[in-house]
Amino acid sequence: MPTNHYAPAHGSDQAAESTFGASRSRSFREWATKHSEALLGYSFVGPALLVVGAVMIYPILFNINIALRQWDWSTPFDAPKPYVGLTNFTNLVGSDRFVNSLKVSLELMVFALIVEYLLGLGLALLLNKQFRGRRIFRTIFILPMVLAPIIVGIQWRYLLSGNFGVVNYILFRLGIEAPALLSDPTYGLPVLVMVDSWMYVPFVSLILLAGLQQIPQEVQEAAEVDGAGAWARFIHITFPLLGSSTAMVLMLRSTEVFRAFDVVYVLTGGGPERSTEVLGILLYRIAFGEGNFGSAAALAIIISVIGMVIGGVFLKIVHSETRLF
């Protein structure tokens, strides 16, 4: 009877496969047991990640797709949209209107940050002291933060109107010639800075006040005992120890002011003579005024990238100040 020389080898292979399978199963059980808490956490976070992907990631990818195509108001949704590559981006960046809007947005951001920080710091130093009625003042002080930006824009438009505005009426009664605050390009940007500061100085002061209350009182008292005056204590102790709060304020407010739209749209509409046409207003006009969705999507990406760069710079400053991130 012929001998099957391959039978023993075949049996050995089956045994080896069985041993390998058992080893893999045991390794997987050990890994799952070791990371059970992490797996449980991912199982809870998973649905939220799916929602984020559906709500955020897909629209971003869809917007990028629009930015690379020629798509205007008259193009049906199911009609073919020609691929134009980076043409929408190059046409935008090379246009005078984009340069003007970028300049206005950056100027608004810089001047608003300066005014809001200085006023917020002064009010934070005031609120950090004990005085009668401080709690009532704090409550009244944060009221502008409660109002919606659209409401703020409407109320300031009524106040500054040249025809029936309260401000111009008061100046007229005082014998002062009222300036055309909403129709003169000279006053467009200062008016936006004033209104934005009125809304967000309380926010800035609250963050800086929290930073002031974190400074150990013993340090101030020791410096005072050593003969340091109030100004010297502020320059050498208070202000340096407010570094993380300052960076946080600048990061949050810079990105918020740079993408301003609602108040500007209601208050000035980007005028007069494009003196307040920030990037958000330009995007609105390209998308819904001209119906050029491709260029509007490209501008949205540009605004996002610039905003992320600005926020990233201040985030790095926050990281260096706090050493917590």
PDB file of N, CA and C in Angstrom, residues 50-120:
ATOM      1  N   LEU A  50     -19.566  61.006  13.815  1.00  0.00           N
ATOM      2  CA  LEU A  50     -20.320  60.846  12.565  1.00  0.00           C
ATOM      3  C   LEU A  50     -21.161  62.083  12.273  1.00  0.00           C
ATOM      4  N   VAL A  51     -21.765  62.644  13.308  1.00  0.00           N
ATOM      5  CA  VAL A  51     -22.566  63.858  13.123  1.00  0.00           C
ATOM      6  C   VAL A  51     -21.672  65.021  12.693  1.00  0.00           C
ATOM      7  N   VAL A  52     -20.507  65.143  13.349  1.00  0.00           N
ATOM      8  CA  VAL A  52     -19.570  66.209  12.972  1.00  0.00           C
ATOM      9  C   VAL A  52     -19.129  66.048  11.521  1.00  0.00           C
ATOM     10  N   GLY A  53     -18.862  64.803  11.133  1.00  0.00           N
ATOM     11  CA  GLY A  53     -18.466  64.557   9.753  1.00  0.00           C
ATOM     12  C   GLY A  53     -19.548  64.929   8.771  1.00  0.00           C
ATOM     13  N   ALA A  54     -20.792  64.644   9.128  1.00  0.00           N
ATOM     14  CA  ALA A  54     -21.900  64.959   8.221  1.00  0.00           C
ATOM     15  C   ALA A  54     -22.187  66.450   8.181  1.00  0.00           C
ATOM     16  N   VAL A  55     -22.041  67.121   9.332  1.00  0.00           N
ATOM     17  CA  VAL A  55     -22.420  68.529   9.420  1.00  0.00           C
ATOM     18  C   VAL A  55     -21.280  69.456   9.007  1.00  0.00           C
ATOM     19  N   MET A  56     -20.025  69.054   9.229  1.00  0.00           N
ATOM     20  CA  MET A  56     -18.898  69.945   8.982  1.00  0.00           C
ATOM     21  C   MET A  56     -18.018  69.494   7.827  1.00  0.00           C
ATOM     22  N   ILE A  57     -17.583  68.245   7.854  1.00  0.00           N
ATOM     23  CA  ILE A  57     -16.590  67.813   6.875  1.00  0.00           C
ATOM     24  C   ILE A  57     -17.184  67.781   5.470  1.00  0.00           C
ATOM     25  N   TYR A  58     -18.385  67.221   5.338  1.00  0.00           N
ATOM     26  CA  TYR A  58     -18.988  67.162   4.007  1.00  0.00           C
ATOM     27  C   TYR A  58     -19.223  68.547   3.412  1.00  0.00           C
ATOM     28  N   PRO A  59     -19.786  69.532   4.166  1.00  0.00           N
ATOM     29  CA  PRO A  59     -19.937  70.873   3.584  1.00  0.00           C
ATOM     30  C   PRO A  59     -18.612  71.505   3.179  1.00  0.00           C
ATOM     31  N   ILE A  60     -17.548  71.236   3.961  1.00  0.00           N
ATOM     32  CA  ILE A  60     -16.241  71.794   3.598  1.00  0.00           C
ATOM     33  C   ILE A  60     -15.760  71.219   2.271  1.00  0.00           C
ATOM     34  N   LEU A  61     -15.870  69.912   2.124  1.00  0.00           N
ATOM     35  CA  LEU A  61     -15.460  69.278   0.867  1.00  0.00           C
ATOM     36  C   LEU A  61     -16.342  69.749  -0.290  1.00  0.00           C
ATOM     37  N   PHE A  62     -17.622  69.901  -0.041  1.00  0.00           N
ATOM     38  CA  PHE A  62     -18.540  70.381  -1.079  1.00  0.00           C
ATOM     39  C   PHE A  62     -18.186  71.810  -1.491  1.00  0.00           C
ATOM     40  N   ASN A  63     -17.821  72.644  -0.505  1.00  0.00           N
ATOM     41  CA  ASN A  63     -17.435  74.024  -0.799  1.00  0.00           C
ATOM     42  C   ASN A  63     -16.155  74.074  -1.630  1.00  0.00           C
ATOM     43  N   ILE A  64     -15.203  73.201  -1.308  1.00  0.00           N
ATOM     44  CA  ILE A  64     -13.966  73.143  -2.097  1.00  0.00           C
ATOM     45  C   ILE A  64     -14.274  72.743  -3.535  1.00  0.00           C
ATOM     46  N   ASN A  65     -15.177  71.802  -3.705  1.00  0.00           N
ATOM     47  CA  ASN A  65     -15.566  71.370  -5.046  1.00  0.00           C
ATOM     48  C   ASN A  65     -16.196  72.524  -5.839  1.00  0.00           C
ATOM     49  N   ILE A  66     -17.044  73.323  -5.171  1.00  0.00           N
ATOM     50  CA  ILE A  66     -17.655  74.470  -5.846  1.00  0.00           C
ATOM     51  C   ILE A  66     -16.595  75.493  -6.230  1.00  0.00           C
ATOM     52  N   ALA A  67     -15.618  75.706  -5.336  1.00  0.00           N
ATOM     53  CA  ALA A  67     -14.591  76.718  -5.593  1.00  0.00           C
ATOM     54  C   ALA A  67     -13.732  76.386  -6.806  1.00  0.00           C
ATOM     55  N   LEU A  68     -13.681  75.118  -7.179  1.00  0.00           N
ATOM     56  CA  LEU A  68     -12.848  74.699  -8.316  1.00  0.00           C
ATOM     57  C   LEU A  68     -13.641  74.611  -9.615  1.00  0.00           C
ATOM     58  N   ARG A  69     -14.893  75.080  -9.580  1.00  0.00           N
ATOM     59  CA  ARG A  69     -15.745  74.973 -10.769  1.00  0.00           C
ATOM     60  C   ARG A  69     -16.389  76.312 -11.106  1.00  0.00           C
ATOM     61  N   GLN A  70     -16.870  76.404 -12.332  1.00  0.00           N
ATOM     62  CA  GLN A  70     -17.616  77.582 -12.767  1.00  0.00           C
ATOM     63  C   GLN A  70     -19.099  77.340 -12.493  1.00  0.00           C
ATOM     64  N   TRP A  71     -19.600  78.058 -11.501  1.00  0.00           N
ATOM     65  CA  TRP A  71     -20.966  77.820 -11.058  1.00  0.00           C
ATOM     66  C   TRP A  71     -21.587  79.173 -10.713  1.00  0.00           C
ATOM     67  N   ASP A  72     -22.620  79.548 -11.457  1.00  0.00           N
ATOM     68  CA  ASP A  72     -23.286  80.808 -11.165  1.00  0.00           C
ATOM     69  C   ASP A  72     -24.768  80.562 -10.902  1.00  0.00           C
ATOM     70  N   TRP A  73     -25.476  81.643 -10.665  1.00  0.00           N
ATOM     71  CA  TRP A  73     -26.866  81.571 -10.251  1.00  0.00           C
ATOM     72  C   TRP A  73     -27.743  80.879 -11.300  1.00  0.00           C
ATOM     73  N   SER A  74     -27.434  81.091 -12.558  1.00  0.00           N
ATOM     74  CA  SER A  74     -28.289  80.574 -13.626  1.00  0.00           C
ATOM     75  C   SER A  74     -28.038  79.103 -13.941  1.00  0.00           C
ATOM     76  N   THR A  75     -27.011  78.503 -13.325  1.00  0.00           N
ATOM     77  CA  THR A  75     -26.691  77.106 -13.595  1.00  0.00           C
ATOM     78  C   THR A  75     -27.565  76.190 -12.755  1.00  0.00           C
ATOM     79  N   PRO A  76     -28.361  75.307 -13.365  1.00  0.00           N
ATOM     80  CA  PRO A  76     -29.157  74.359 -12.572  1.00  0.00           C
ATOM     81  C   PRO A  76     -28.260  73.453 -11.742  1.00  0.00           C
ATOM     82  N   PHE A  77     -28.820  72.952 -10.656  1.00  0.00           N
ATOM     83  CA  PHE A  77     -28.018  72.131  -9.746  1.00  0.00           C
ATOM     84  C   PHE A  77     -27.514  70.860 -10.422  1.00  0.00           C
ATOM     85  N   ASP A  78     -28.344  70.254 -11.278  1.00  0.00           N
ATOM     86  CA  ASP A  78     -27.958  68.997 -11.903  1.00  0.00           C
ATOM     87  C   ASP A  78     -27.240  69.200 -13.234  1.00  0.00           C
ATOM     88  N   ALA A  79     -27.006  70.434 -13.639  1.00  0.00           N
ATOM     89  CA  ALA A  79     -26.292  70.695 -14.887  1.00  0.00           C
ATOM     90  C   ALA A  79     -24.786  70.559 -14.658  1.00  0.00           C
ATOM     91  N   PRO A  80     -24.006  70.216 -15.692  1.00  0.00           N
ATOM     92  CA  PRO A  80     -22.553  70.096 -15.533  1.00  0.00           C
ATOM     93  C   PRO A  80     -21.914  71.455 -15.250  1.00  0.00           C
ATOM     94  N   LYS A  81     -20.963  71.445 -14.304  1.00  0.00           N
ATOM     95  CA  LYS A  81     -20.229  72.663 -13.954  1.00  0.00           C
ATOM     96  C   LYS A  81     -18.778  72.485 -14.397  1.00  0.00           C
ATOM     97  N   PRO A  82     -18.315  73.276 -15.335  1.00  0.00           N
ATOM     98  CA  PRO A  82     -16.942  73.102 -15.841  1.00  0.00           C
ATOM     99  C   PRO A  82     -15.902  73.272 -14.743  1.00  0.00           C
ATOM    100  N   TYR A  83     -14.894  72.409 -14.784  1.00  0.00           N
ATOM    101  CA  TYR A  83     -13.780  72.492 -13.829  1.00  0.00           C
ATOM    102  C   TYR A  83     -12.829  73.587 -14.295  1.00  0.00           C
ATOM    103  N   VAL A  84     -12.567  74.559 -13.411  1.00  0.00           N
ATOM    104  CA  VAL A  84     -11.704  75.684 -13.779  1.00  0.00           C
ATOM    105  C   VAL A  84     -10.455  75.760 -12.912  1.00  0.00           C
ATOM    106  N   GLY A  85     -10.244  74.789 -12.027  1.00  0.00           N
ATOM    107  CA  GLY A  85      -9.045  74.773 -11.196  1.00  0.00           C
ATOM    108  C   GLY A  85      -8.993  75.942 -10.232  1.00  0.00           C
ATOM    109  N   LEU A  86      -7.872  76.636 -10.212  1.00  0.00           N
ATOM    110  CA  LEU A  86      -7.665  77.741  -9.275  1.00  0.00           C
ATOM    111  C   LEU A  86      -8.019  79.092  -9.881  1.00  0.00           C
ATOM    112  N   THR A  87      -8.770  79.089 -10.985  1.00  0.00           N
ATOM    113  CA  THR A  87      -9.104  80.347 -11.653  1.00  0.00           C
ATOM    114  C   THR A  87      -9.899  81.275 -10.747  1.00  0.00           C
ATOM    115  N   ASN A  88     -10.857  80.734 -10.002  1.00  0.00           N
ATOM    116  CA  ASN A  88     -11.653  81.565  -9.094  1.00  0.00           C
ATOM    117  C   ASN A  88     -10.778  82.225  -8.038  1.00  0.00           C
ATOM    118  N   PHE A  89      -9.774  81.495  -7.558  1.00  0.00           N
ATOM    119  CA  PHE A  89      -8.875  82.052  -6.536  1.00  0.00           C
ATOM    120  C   PHE A  89      -7.997  83.154  -7.115  1.00  0.00           C
ATOM    121  N   THR A  90      -7.394  82.892  -8.266  1.00  0.00           N
ATOM    122  CA  THR A  90      -6.495  83.888  -8.872  1.00  0.00           C
ATOM    123  C   THR A  90      -7.239  85.148  -9.286  1.00  0.00           C
ATOM    124  N   ASN A  91      -8.454  84.980  -9.811  1.00  0.00           N
ATOM    125  CA  ASN A  91      -9.242  86.160 -10.185  1.00  0.00           C
ATOM    126  C   ASN A  91      -9.591  87.007  -8.970  1.00  0.00           C
ATOM    127  N   LEU A  92      -9.888  86.343  -7.863  1.00  0.00           N
ATOM    128  CA  LEU A  92     -10.220  87.077  -6.641  1.00  0.00           C
ATOM    129  C   LEU A  92      -9.015  87.816  -6.075  1.00  0.00           C
ATOM    130  N   VAL A  93      -7.927  87.080  -5.896  1.00  0.00           N
ATOM    131  CA  VAL A  93      -6.747  87.668  -5.253  1.00  0.00           C
ATOM    132  C   VAL A  93      -6.195  88.819  -6.085  1.00  0.00           C
ATOM    133  N   GLY A  94      -6.342  88.747  -7.387  1.00  0.00           N
ATOM    134  CA  GLY A  94      -5.816  89.808  -8.243  1.00  0.00           C
ATOM    135  C   GLY A  94      -6.755  90.984  -8.433  1.00  0.00           C
ATOM    136  N   SER A  95      -7.933  90.967  -7.819  1.00  0.00           N
ATOM    137  CA  SER A  95      -8.903  92.044  -8.019  1.00  0.00           C
ATOM    138  C   SER A  95      -8.726  93.140  -6.972  1.00  0.00           C
ATOM    139  N   ASP A  96      -9.065  94.364  -7.359  1.00  0.00           N
ATOM    140  CA  ASP A  96      -8.961  95.500  -6.444  1.00  0.00           C
ATOM    141  C   ASP A  96      -9.979  95.410  -5.306  1.00  0.00           C
ATOM    142  N   ARG A  97     -11.147  94.854  -5.596  1.00  0.00           N
ATOM    143  CA  ARG A  97     -12.180  94.769  -4.569  1.00  0.00           C
ATOM    144  C   ARG A  97     -11.761  93.833  -3.442  1.00  0.00           C
ATOM    145  N   PHE A  98     -11.054  92.734  -3.770  1.00  0.00           N
ATOM    146  CA  PHE A  98     -10.566  91.838  -2.720  1.00  0.00           C
ATOM    147  C   PHE A  98      -9.494  92.525  -1.879  1.00  0.00           C
ATOM    148  N   VAL A  99      -8.584  93.230  -2.547  1.00  0.00           N
ATOM    149  CA  VAL A  99      -7.529  93.934  -1.816  1.00  0.00           C
ATOM    150  C   VAL A  99      -8.127  94.970  -0.878  1.00  0.00           C
ATOM    151  N   ASN A 100      -9.144  95.692  -1.362  1.00  0.00           N
ATOM    152  CA  ASN A 100      -9.798  96.695  -0.522  1.00  0.00           C
ATOM    153  C   ASN A 100     -10.494  96.042   0.673  1.00  0.00           C
ATOM    154  N   SER A 101     -11.213  94.949   0.440  1.00  0.00           N
ATOM    155  CA  SER A 101     -11.930  94.284   1.539  1.00  0.00           C
ATOM    156  C   SER A 101     -10.965  93.686   2.551  1.00  0.00           C
ATOM    157  N   LEU A 102      -9.870  93.105   2.068  1.00  0.00           N
ATOM    158  CA  LEU A 102      -8.870  92.558   2.993  1.00  0.00           C
ATOM    159  C   LEU A 102      -8.272  93.675   3.838  1.00  0.00           C
ATOM    160  N   LYS A 103      -7.985  94.808   3.209  1.00  0.00           N
ATOM    161  CA  LYS A 103      -7.437  95.952   3.934  1.00  0.00           C
ATOM    162  C   LYS A 103      -8.418  96.443   4.996  1.00  0.00           C
ATOM    163  N   VAL A 104      -9.703  96.562   4.628  1.00  0.00           N
ATOM    164  CA  VAL A 104     -10.713  97.030   5.587  1.00  0.00           C
ATOM    165  C   VAL A 104     -10.853  96.046   6.740  1.00  0.00           C
ATOM    166  N   SER A 105     -10.867  94.742   6.445  1.00  0.00           N
ATOM    167  CA  SER A 105     -11.012  93.729   7.502  1.00  0.00           C
ATOM    168  C   SER A 105      -9.836  93.765   8.462  1.00  0.00           C
ATOM    169  N   LEU A 106      -8.629  93.888   7.932  1.00  0.00           N
ATOM    170  CA  LEU A 106      -7.440  93.924   8.791  1.00  0.00           C
ATOM    171  C   LEU A 106      -7.405  95.207   9.621  1.00  0.00           C
ATOM    172  N   GLU A 107      -7.772  96.333   9.013  1.00  0.00           N
ATOM    173  CA  GLU A 107      -7.801  97.591   9.773  1.00  0.00           C
ATOM    174  C   GLU A 107      -8.846  97.531  10.880  1.00  0.00           C
ATOM    175  N   LEU A 108     -10.017  96.998  10.556  1.00  0.00           N
ATOM    176  CA  LEU A 108     -11.057  96.864  11.582  1.00  0.00           C
ATOM    177  C   LEU A 108     -10.578  95.965  12.711  1.00  0.00           C
ATOM    178  N   MET A 109      -9.922  94.873  12.381  1.00  0.00           N
ATOM    179  CA  MET A 109      -9.443  93.949  13.398  1.00  0.00           C
ATOM    180  C   MET A 109      -8.400  94.611  14.295  1.00  0.00           C
ATOM    181  N   VAL A 110      -7.428  95.287  13.698  1.00  0.00           N
ATOM    182  CA  VAL A 110      -6.339  95.886  14.473  1.00  0.00           C
ATOM    183  C   VAL A 110      -6.862  96.993  15.384  1.00  0.00           C
ATOM    184  N   PHE A 111      -7.635  97.934  14.827  1.00  0.00           N
ATOM    185  CA  PHE A 111      -8.120  99.063  15.634  1.00  0.00           C
ATOM    186  C   PHE A 111      -9.115  98.602  16.694  1.00  0.00           C
ATOM    187  N   ALA A 112      -9.969  97.633  16.350  1.00  0.00           N
ATOM    188  CA  ALA A 112     -10.919  97.133  17.344  1.00  0.00           C
ATOM    189  C   ALA A 112     -10.188  96.428  18.484  1.00  0.00           C
ATOM    190  N   LEU A 113      -9.164  95.652  18.165  1.00  0.00           N
ATOM    191  CA  LEU A 113      -8.406  94.976  19.218  1.00  0.00           C
ATOM    192  C   LEU A 113      -7.727  95.980  20.139  1.00  0.00           C
ATOM    193  N   ILE A 114      -7.144  97.026  19.566  1.00  0.00           N
ATOM    194  CA  ILE A 114      -6.455  98.026  20.392  1.00  0.00           C
ATOM    195  C   ILE A 114      -7.436  98.720  21.331  1.00  0.00           C
ATOM    196  N   VAL A 115      -8.555  99.202  20.779  1.00  0.00           N
ATOM    197  CA  VAL A 115      -9.531  99.933  21.597  1.00  0.00           C
ATOM    198  C   VAL A 115     -10.154  99.014  22.642  1.00  0.00           C
ATOM    199  N   GLU A 116     -10.555  97.821  22.224  1.00  0.00           N
ATOM    200  CA  GLU A 116     -11.232  96.915  23.157  1.00  0.00           C
ATOM    201  C   GLU A 116     -10.291  96.442  24.253  1.00  0.00           C
ATOM    202  N   TYR A 117      -9.034  96.213  23.913  1.00  0.00           N
ATOM    203  CA  TYR A 117      -8.106  95.737  24.951  1.00  0.00           C
ATOM    204  C   TYR A 117      -7.814  96.843  25.966  1.00  0.00           C
ATOM    205  N   LEU A 118      -7.551  98.051  25.476  1.00  0.00           N
ATOM    206  CA  LEU A 118      -7.225  99.131  26.403  1.00  0.00           C
ATOM    207  C   LEU A 118      -8.401  99.456  27.315  1.00  0.00           C
ATOM    208  N   LEU A 119      -9.604  99.588  26.731  1.00  0.00           N
ATOM    209  CA  LEU A 119     -10.778  99.863  27.556  1.00  0.00           C
ATOM    210  C   LEU A 119     -11.111  98.681  28.463  1.00  0.00           C
ATOM    211  N   GLY A 120     -10.990  97.464  27.931  1.00  0.00           N
ATOM    212  CA  GLY A 120     -11.270  96.282  28.741  1.00  0.00           C
ATOM    213  C   GLY A 120     -10.303  96.139  29.896  1.00  0.00           C
TER     214      GLY A 120
END
